[in-house]
Amino acid sequence: MKKYIGEMGLLVTAIIWGSGFVMSATALGHYSPYQILAVRFTIGAVLLGLIFYKRLRQVDKSVLWKGALLGLLLYTAFALQTVGLQFTTPSKNAFLTGVNVVIVPFIAFIIYKRKLDTFELFGAVLALVGVAVLSLQWSSSVNVGDILTVGCAVMFAFHIFYTAKFVRTEDAVLLTLLQMAVAAVVSCMAVILLGETSFSMDPTGISSLLYLAVFSTTIAFLMQTVGQKYVSETKAAIILSTESVWGMAFSVALAYEVLTFRMFLGALLIFTAIILSETKPQLFKKRSLQQVKERKV
């Protein structure tokens, strides 16, 4: 039951992130990308601190450095994605960011010598193909923006992997709070160093920024961290890859885009990847058990 609760939490996280695409586009009309990150993480840290301040009594060196590492990975990933988007197309940025779904299982294999799960690996590759079909307007040229976005994908992959690793032994809420606080400090320093301390007070910009801070940051990352306590890192990456599907769905629903066959096919591939990674091992095990019973008979 906990596994399914974790998967539902990750799916809701992906849906919230998908809805954030429209709000991000609105916010970017009023604020710089670095200002958005600073406000998102700062509000997230404050809200989590106000709600879960009693958990801070449990802080020790172990959870502190883990939360700090997750916060640095999180901010670095977003920063690379933001800067990369200035030099490459949005479609390539979305696709290359989605490469993290394939990187995650190889991190476990290379660093921790963990055996690759065939079904989850195939599901990860299928999910990546789905993201490509859904978002990619292909161009053969490679520029600095593409390289930075690949770096973003690597950072997100490490963030997903280490979240799954750390949450096994540490308090998920405390990990979320600490990583949000570290990301807030780093992002505020970046805004000050860049001289972007003047913020627009336009109601439309503020409302979109508040949505990103409360829902796409505070609630979503808390649900991601808690959800990964019960789900493998590769499966988590596959489920979170549906962010692009939900982003497309909200965009179509709000009449920003028109649904095309390519969009439908990409979404179908991603959901097929989830179903495959979720059910195929069980089907295989049942088949193996059936074969053993037949041999005994």
Short mmCIF file of C-alpha atoms in Angstrom, two decimals:
data_model
loop_
_atom_site.label_atom_id
_atom_site.label_comp_id
_atom_site.label_asym_id
_atom_site.label_seq_id
_atom_site.Cartn_x
_atom_site.Cartn_y
_atom_site.Cartn_z
CA MET A 1 0.00 0.00 0.00
CA LYS A 2 2.85 2.42 0.86
CA LYS A 3 4.35 1.82 -2.59
CA TYR A 4 1.10 2.88 -4.29
CA ILE A 5 0.80 5.91 -2.02
CA GLY A 6 4.36 6.86 -3.01
CA GLU A 7 3.59 6.44 -6.71
CA MET A 8 0.42 8.54 -6.40
CA GLY A 9 2.41 11.23 -4.60
CA LEU A 10 4.96 11.33 -7.42
CA LEU A 11 2.21 11.42 -10.05
CA VAL A 12 0.52 14.36 -8.30
CA THR A 13 3.95 16.04 -8.17
CA ALA A 14 4.31 15.63 -11.95
CA ILE A 15 0.79 17.03 -12.48
CA ILE A 16 1.56 20.08 -10.34
CA TRP A 17 4.85 20.65 -12.19
CA GLY A 18 3.00 20.29 -15.50
CA SER A 19 0.52 22.97 -14.46
CA GLY A 20 3.47 25.19 -13.57
CA PHE A 21 4.54 25.57 -17.22
CA VAL A 22 1.75 28.07 -17.87
CA MET A 23 2.45 29.93 -14.62
CA SER A 24 6.19 30.00 -15.40
CA ALA A 25 5.49 31.59 -18.78
CA THR A 26 3.38 34.26 -17.05
CA ALA A 27 5.94 34.88 -14.32
CA LEU A 28 8.78 35.26 -16.85
CA GLY A 29 6.90 38.22 -18.30
CA HIS A 30 7.47 40.08 -15.02
CA TYR A 31 10.58 38.62 -13.38
CA SER A 32 13.98 37.25 -14.34
CA PRO A 33 14.53 33.48 -14.04
CA TYR A 34 16.86 34.02 -11.07
CA GLN A 35 14.30 36.16 -9.27
CA ILE A 36 11.68 33.44 -9.76
CA LEU A 37 13.99 30.79 -8.30
CA ALA A 38 14.85 33.01 -5.32
CA VAL A 39 11.21 33.69 -4.48
CA ARG A 40 10.14 30.08 -5.05
CA PHE A 41 12.76 28.56 -2.77
CA THR A 42 12.54 31.31 -0.12
CA ILE A 43 8.77 31.03 0.24
CA GLY A 44 9.07 27.24 0.19
CA ALA A 45 11.65 27.28 2.99
CA VAL A 46 9.59 29.74 5.08
CA LEU A 47 6.33 27.80 4.68
CA LEU A 48 7.93 24.46 5.50
CA GLY A 49 9.75 26.05 8.44
CA LEU A 50 6.54 27.51 9.86
CA ILE A 51 4.61 24.26 9.51
CA PHE A 52 7.31 21.80 10.53
CA TYR A 53 9.51 23.92 12.82
CA LYS A 54 9.41 21.24 15.53
CA ARG A 55 11.27 18.89 13.17
CA LEU A 56 14.29 21.22 13.31
CA ARG A 57 15.04 19.82 16.77
CA GLN A 58 15.98 16.57 15.00
CA VAL A 59 18.69 18.20 12.88
CA ASP A 60 22.09 16.56 13.17
CA LYS A 61 25.22 16.48 11.02
CA SER A 62 23.95 13.53 8.98
CA VAL A 63 20.66 15.05 7.80
CA LEU A 64 22.24 18.53 7.54
CA TRP A 65 24.86 17.60 4.92
CA LYS A 66 22.35 15.45 3.03
CA GLY A 67 19.82 18.26 2.89
CA ALA A 68 22.57 20.69 1.85
CA LEU A 69 23.70 18.38 -0.97
CA LEU A 70 20.13 18.00 -2.27
CA GLY A 71 19.63 21.77 -2.11
CA LEU A 72 22.82 22.45 -4.09
CA LEU A 73 21.90 19.82 -6.70
CA LEU A 74 18.39 21.26 -6.98
CA TYR A 75 19.48 24.85 -7.46
CA THR A 76 22.30 23.93 -9.86
CA ALA A 77 19.88 21.91 -12.00
CA PHE A 78 17.40 24.78 -12.23
CA ALA A 79 20.13 27.34 -12.88
CA LEU A 80 21.67 25.28 -15.72
CA GLN A 81 18.23 24.74 -17.22
CA THR A 82 17.47 28.47 -17.03
CA VAL A 83 20.75 29.60 -18.56
CA GLY A 84 20.62 26.83 -21.17
CA LEU A 85 17.19 27.97 -22.29
CA GLN A 86 18.68 31.32 -23.29
CA PHE A 87 20.83 29.62 -25.95
CA THR A 88 18.70 26.71 -27.17
CA THR A 89 15.07 26.11 -28.13
CA PRO A 90 12.39 25.35 -25.51
CA SER A 91 11.68 21.96 -27.14
CA LYS A 92 15.33 20.86 -27.00
CA ASN A 93 15.58 22.21 -23.45
CA ALA A 94 12.57 20.12 -22.37
CA PHE A 95 13.84 16.99 -24.14
CA LEU A 96 17.43 17.21 -22.89
CA THR A 97 16.19 17.84 -19.33
CA GLY A 98 14.12 14.67 -19.70
CA VAL A 99 17.32 12.70 -20.37
CA ASN A 100 17.60 12.41 -16.57
CA VAL A 101 15.12 9.51 -16.71
CA VAL A 102 17.80 7.37 -18.42
CA ILE A 103 20.74 8.69 -16.39
CA VAL A 104 19.27 7.71 -13.00
CA PRO A 105 19.64 3.90 -13.29
CA PHE A 106 23.21 4.23 -14.56
CA ILE A 107 24.20 6.34 -11.53
CA ALA A 108 23.19 3.40 -9.32
CA PHE A 109 25.02 0.98 -11.61
CA ILE A 110 28.28 2.93 -12.00
CA ILE A 111 28.71 4.39 -8.50
CA TYR A 112 27.06 1.73 -6.33
CA LYS A 113 27.40 -1.32 -8.61
CA ARG A 114 23.65 -1.89 -8.36
CA LYS A 115 22.26 -4.32 -10.92
CA LEU A 116 20.23 -2.71 -13.70
CA ASP A 117 16.55 -3.67 -13.68
CA THR A 118 15.82 -4.63 -17.31
CA PHE A 119 12.16 -3.64 -17.23
CA GLU A 120 12.73 -0.30 -15.49
CA LEU A 121 15.64 0.51 -17.83
CA PHE A 122 13.54 -0.25 -20.89
CA GLY A 123 10.71 1.80 -19.38
CA ALA A 124 13.12 4.70 -18.84
CA VAL A 125 14.27 4.61 -22.47
CA LEU A 126 10.66 4.38 -23.67
CA ALA A 127 9.74 7.36 -21.48
CA LEU A 128 12.60 9.34 -23.01
CA VAL A 129 11.36 8.49 -26.51
CA GLY A 130 7.92 9.67 -25.43
CA VAL A 131 9.33 12.98 -24.20
CA ALA A 132 11.19 13.36 -27.52
CA VAL A 133 8.04 12.73 -29.57
CA LEU A 134 6.04 15.06 -27.34
CA SER A 135 8.38 18.03 -27.20
CA LEU A 136 11.27 17.88 -29.64
CA GLN A 137 11.58 20.07 -32.71
CA TRP A 138 14.84 18.51 -33.82
CA SER A 139 17.84 20.50 -34.97
CA SER A 140 21.12 18.78 -35.76
CA SER A 141 23.21 21.68 -34.45
CA VAL A 142 24.59 21.53 -30.90
CA ASN A 143 25.31 24.73 -28.96
CA VAL A 144 26.34 25.78 -25.47
CA GLY A 145 22.68 25.83 -24.39
CA ASP A 146 22.33 22.15 -25.23
CA ILE A 147 25.47 21.30 -23.22
CA LEU A 148 24.24 23.29 -20.22
CA THR A 149 20.85 21.57 -20.41
CA VAL A 150 22.51 18.15 -20.44
CA GLY A 151 24.32 19.28 -17.30
CA CYS A 152 20.90 20.17 -15.88
CA ALA A 153 19.66 16.65 -16.66
CA VAL A 154 22.66 15.14 -14.87
CA MET A 155 22.00 17.31 -11.78
CA PHE A 156 18.32 16.37 -11.74
CA ALA A 157 19.27 12.70 -12.09
CA PHE A 158 21.62 12.93 -9.10
CA HIS A 159 18.92 14.81 -7.16
CA ILE A 160 16.36 12.05 -7.80
CA PHE A 161 18.90 9.33 -7.03
CA TYR A 162 20.18 10.81 -3.77
CA THR A 163 16.67 11.76 -2.65
CA ALA A 164 15.75 8.07 -2.91
CA LYS A 165 18.94 7.07 -1.10
CA PHE A 166 18.76 9.60 1.74
CA VAL A 167 15.05 9.31 2.43
CA ARG A 168 15.51 5.65 3.36
CA THR A 169 17.21 6.66 6.62
CA GLU A 170 16.31 10.34 7.15
CA ASP A 171 13.08 12.21 7.82
CA ALA A 172 11.56 13.14 4.44
CA VAL A 173 10.02 16.39 5.68
CA LEU A 174 13.27 17.53 7.28
CA LEU A 175 15.23 16.70 4.13
CA THR A 176 12.79 18.78 2.06
CA LEU A 177 12.96 21.71 4.48
CA LEU A 178 16.76 21.74 4.59
CA GLN A 179 17.25 21.43 0.83
CA MET A 180 14.71 24.22 0.29
CA ALA A 181 16.55 26.46 2.78
CA VAL A 182 19.94 25.83 1.13
CA ALA A 183 18.50 26.45 -2.36
CA ALA A 184 16.88 29.66 -1.05
CA VAL A 185 20.18 30.97 0.36
CA VAL A 186 22.10 30.20 -2.85
CA SER A 187 19.39 31.67 -5.11
CA CYS A 188 19.11 34.88 -3.04
CA MET A 189 22.90 35.29 -3.20
CA ALA A 190 22.73 34.90 -6.99
CA VAL A 191 20.03 37.59 -7.27
CA ILE A 192 22.09 40.00 -5.13
CA LEU A 193 25.30 39.35 -7.09
CA LEU A 194 23.45 39.88 -10.38
CA GLY A 195 21.90 43.11 -9.12
CA GLU A 196 18.34 41.92 -9.74
CA THR A 197 16.92 43.08 -6.40
CA SER A 198 14.08 45.18 -7.86
CA PHE A 199 10.84 43.16 -8.02
CA SER A 200 7.66 43.95 -9.95
CA MET A 201 4.49 44.27 -7.86
CA ASP A 202 2.13 43.59 -10.77
CA PRO A 203 -0.81 41.45 -9.47
CA THR A 204 -0.59 38.99 -12.38
CA GLY A 205 3.11 38.44 -11.86
CA ILE A 206 2.75 38.09 -8.10
CA SER A 207 -0.12 35.57 -8.36
CA SER A 208 1.80 33.39 -10.82
CA LEU A 209 4.89 33.58 -8.62
CA LEU A 210 2.89 32.60 -5.53
CA TYR A 211 1.45 29.59 -7.37
CA LEU A 212 4.93 28.43 -8.35
CA ALA A 213 6.22 28.96 -4.80
CA VAL A 214 3.35 27.28 -2.92
CA PHE A 215 2.31 24.50 -5.28
CA SER A 216 5.18 23.80 -7.72
CA THR A 217 7.85 24.17 -5.05
CA THR A 218 6.64 23.70 -1.46
CA ILE A 219 3.93 21.07 -1.98
CA ALA A 220 5.43 19.34 -5.03
CA PHE A 221 8.94 18.84 -3.65
CA LEU A 222 7.56 17.69 -0.29
CA MET A 223 5.42 15.10 -2.08
CA GLN A 224 8.38 14.05 -4.23
CA THR A 225 10.64 13.47 -1.25
CA VAL A 226 7.99 11.58 0.73
CA GLY A 227 6.93 9.58 -2.35
CA GLN A 228 10.50 8.48 -3.11
CA LYS A 229 10.68 6.81 0.29
CA TYR A 230 8.59 3.96 -1.13
CA VAL A 231 9.52 3.95 -4.84
CA SER A 232 12.78 3.03 -6.60
CA GLU A 233 14.74 5.94 -8.07
CA THR A 234 14.33 4.73 -11.68
CA LYS A 235 10.58 4.28 -11.35
CA ALA A 236 10.37 7.69 -9.68
CA ALA A 237 12.20 9.27 -12.64
CA ILE A 238 9.80 7.58 -15.07
CA ILE A 239 6.72 8.81 -13.19
CA LEU A 240 8.14 12.33 -12.88
CA SER A 241 8.79 12.36 -16.65
CA THR A 242 5.00 12.67 -17.11
CA GLU A 243 5.51 16.33 -16.18
CA SER A 244 5.81 17.05 -19.91
CA VAL A 245 2.51 15.25 -20.58
CA TRP A 246 0.63 17.24 -17.95
CA GLY A 247 2.25 20.45 -19.15
CA MET A 248 0.92 19.70 -22.63
CA ALA A 249 -2.52 18.80 -21.22
CA PHE A 250 -2.83 22.08 -19.29
CA SER A 251 -1.56 24.03 -22.29
CA VAL A 252 -4.20 22.45 -24.54
CA ALA A 253 -6.96 22.85 -21.93
CA LEU A 254 -6.18 26.56 -21.57
CA ALA A 255 -6.09 26.98 -25.38
CA TYR A 256 -2.37 27.80 -25.55
CA GLU A 257 -1.82 24.86 -27.92
CA VAL A 258 -3.87 22.58 -30.18
CA LEU A 259 -3.71 18.83 -29.54
CA THR A 260 -1.87 16.98 -32.31
CA PHE A 261 -1.30 13.31 -33.05
CA ARG A 262 2.36 13.69 -32.11
CA MET A 263 1.38 15.00 -28.66
CA PHE A 264 -1.02 12.08 -28.20
CA LEU A 265 1.62 9.55 -29.30
CA GLY A 266 4.27 11.01 -26.98
CA ALA A 267 1.89 10.89 -24.01
CA LEU A 268 0.92 7.31 -24.88
CA LEU A 269 4.58 6.20 -24.95
CA ILE A 270 5.28 7.76 -21.56
CA PHE A 271 2.26 6.16 -19.89
CA THR A 272 3.15 2.84 -21.54
CA ALA A 273 6.61 3.15 -19.95
CA ILE A 274 5.00 3.59 -16.52
CA ILE A 275 2.70 0.60 -16.99
CA LEU A 276 5.62 -1.52 -18.21
CA SER A 277 7.90 -0.64 -15.31
CA GLU A 278 5.02 -1.19 -12.86
CA THR A 279 3.49 -4.48 -14.07
CA LYS A 280 5.96 -6.35 -16.29
CA PRO A 281 8.20 -7.69 -13.49
CA GLN A 282 5.15 -9.07 -11.67
CA LEU A 283 3.89 -10.72 -14.85
CA PHE A 284 7.35 -12.19 -15.46
CA LYS A 285 7.56 -13.52 -11.91
CA LYS A 286 4.12 -15.10 -12.19
CA ARG A 287 5.12 -16.72 -15.47
CA SER A 288 8.34 -18.08 -13.94
CA LEU A 289 6.45 -19.52 -10.97
CA GLN A 290 3.95 -21.12 -13.33
CA GLN A 291 6.79 -22.71 -15.33
CA VAL A 292 8.33 -24.10 -12.12
CA LYS A 293 5.01 -25.62 -11.08
CA GLU A 294 4.53 -27.20 -14.54
CA ARG A 295 8.03 -28.78 -14.35
CA LYS A 296 7.26 -30.23 -10.94
CA VAL A 297 4.04 -31.75 -12.26
#
